[in-house]
XYZ file of C-alpha atoms in Angstrom:
96
model
C -20.728 -54.586 -38.454
C -17.721 -56.315 -39.977
C -15.562 -53.901 -42.427
C -13.347 -56.265 -43.671
C -12.835 -56.403 -47.364
C -13.114 -60.082 -49.231
C -11.386 -59.916 -52.393
C -12.220 -63.242 -54.725
C -11.058 -64.150 -57.834
C -12.770 -65.970 -60.598
C -9.618 -68.191 -61.330
C -11.188 -70.623 -64.053
C -14.034 -71.565 -65.901
C -14.838 -74.270 -68.712
C -18.277 -75.237 -70.263
C -19.444 -78.236 -71.557
C -23.030 -79.536 -72.440
C -22.608 -82.064 -69.740
C -20.531 -80.372 -67.408
C -19.930 -76.957 -65.832
C -16.346 -76.549 -63.629
C -14.779 -72.871 -62.478
C -12.872 -72.354 -59.475
C -12.464 -69.293 -57.621
C -9.595 -68.037 -55.475
C -10.094 -65.943 -52.065
C -7.404 -63.606 -51.024
C -8.066 -63.321 -47.782
C -8.141 -66.696 -47.044
C -5.870 -68.149 -49.178
C -8.057 -70.800 -50.172
C -9.304 -72.119 -53.835
C -12.433 -73.283 -54.331
C -13.208 -75.677 -57.372
C -16.990 -76.212 -58.316
C -18.107 -78.856 -60.426
C -21.659 -79.068 -61.722
C -22.725 -82.379 -63.860
C -25.512 -83.338 -65.579
C -26.597 -86.926 -64.179
C -30.131 -87.029 -65.646
C -33.039 -85.261 -66.787
C -33.662 -82.553 -64.750
C -30.824 -83.536 -62.105
C -27.043 -82.332 -61.719
C -24.635 -83.285 -59.194
C -22.260 -80.487 -57.378
C -19.111 -81.153 -56.102
C -16.929 -78.678 -54.365
C -13.251 -79.031 -53.727
C -11.515 -76.706 -51.359
C -8.092 -76.150 -51.477
C -6.110 -74.674 -48.207
C -2.316 -73.865 -48.345
C -0.590 -76.750 -46.888
C 0.430 -76.392 -43.495
C -0.709 -77.970 -40.255
C -1.753 -74.873 -38.839
C -3.496 -74.101 -41.729
C -5.300 -77.576 -41.670
C -6.319 -77.372 -37.800
C -7.345 -73.464 -37.837
C -9.642 -74.512 -40.840
C -11.282 -77.460 -38.971
C -11.418 -75.845 -35.485
C -12.702 -72.724 -36.868
C -14.356 -72.533 -40.801
C -15.223 -76.004 -41.555
C -18.653 -75.698 -39.833
C -19.201 -72.097 -40.746
C -18.812 -72.711 -44.281
C -20.760 -76.190 -44.607
C -23.565 -73.657 -42.797
C -23.023 -71.382 -45.520
C -23.449 -74.090 -48.067
C -26.553 -74.995 -47.236
C -28.135 -72.211 -46.724
C -26.915 -70.974 -50.532
C -28.416 -74.715 -51.672
C -31.740 -73.948 -49.997
C -31.712 -70.586 -51.886
C -30.486 -71.960 -55.139
C -33.564 -74.383 -55.506
C -36.114 -71.303 -55.632
C -33.284 -69.577 -58.070
C -33.024 -72.656 -60.644
C -36.678 -72.893 -61.213
C -36.220 -69.550 -62.570
C -33.614 -70.135 -64.927
C -34.451 -70.271 -68.175
C -31.599 -71.547 -70.700
C -31.566 -71.288 -74.522
C -31.684 -74.037 -76.683
C -28.794 -76.197 -77.302
C -26.532 -75.483 -80.208
C -24.953 -78.286 -82.079
């Protein structure tokens, strides 16, 4: 079993009725992910994920070689799991 410790910091958060955004920084990989969730219609949302790495050719090469496919697979699994969870979420009425 892998005993490495991963430290992820929540680095920002913003909420508006039509858009939610937040970011997290992974100290072990020196990367930051920004998540944007936007309402696009009734019962529809759009998720955008921006991933930032420390700029270097080595980081970009290693990301493309080792981490990109692994990260994509992880996001796909999370989205499949999220579909079930989202159906269970009960949001409070909107405050005006």
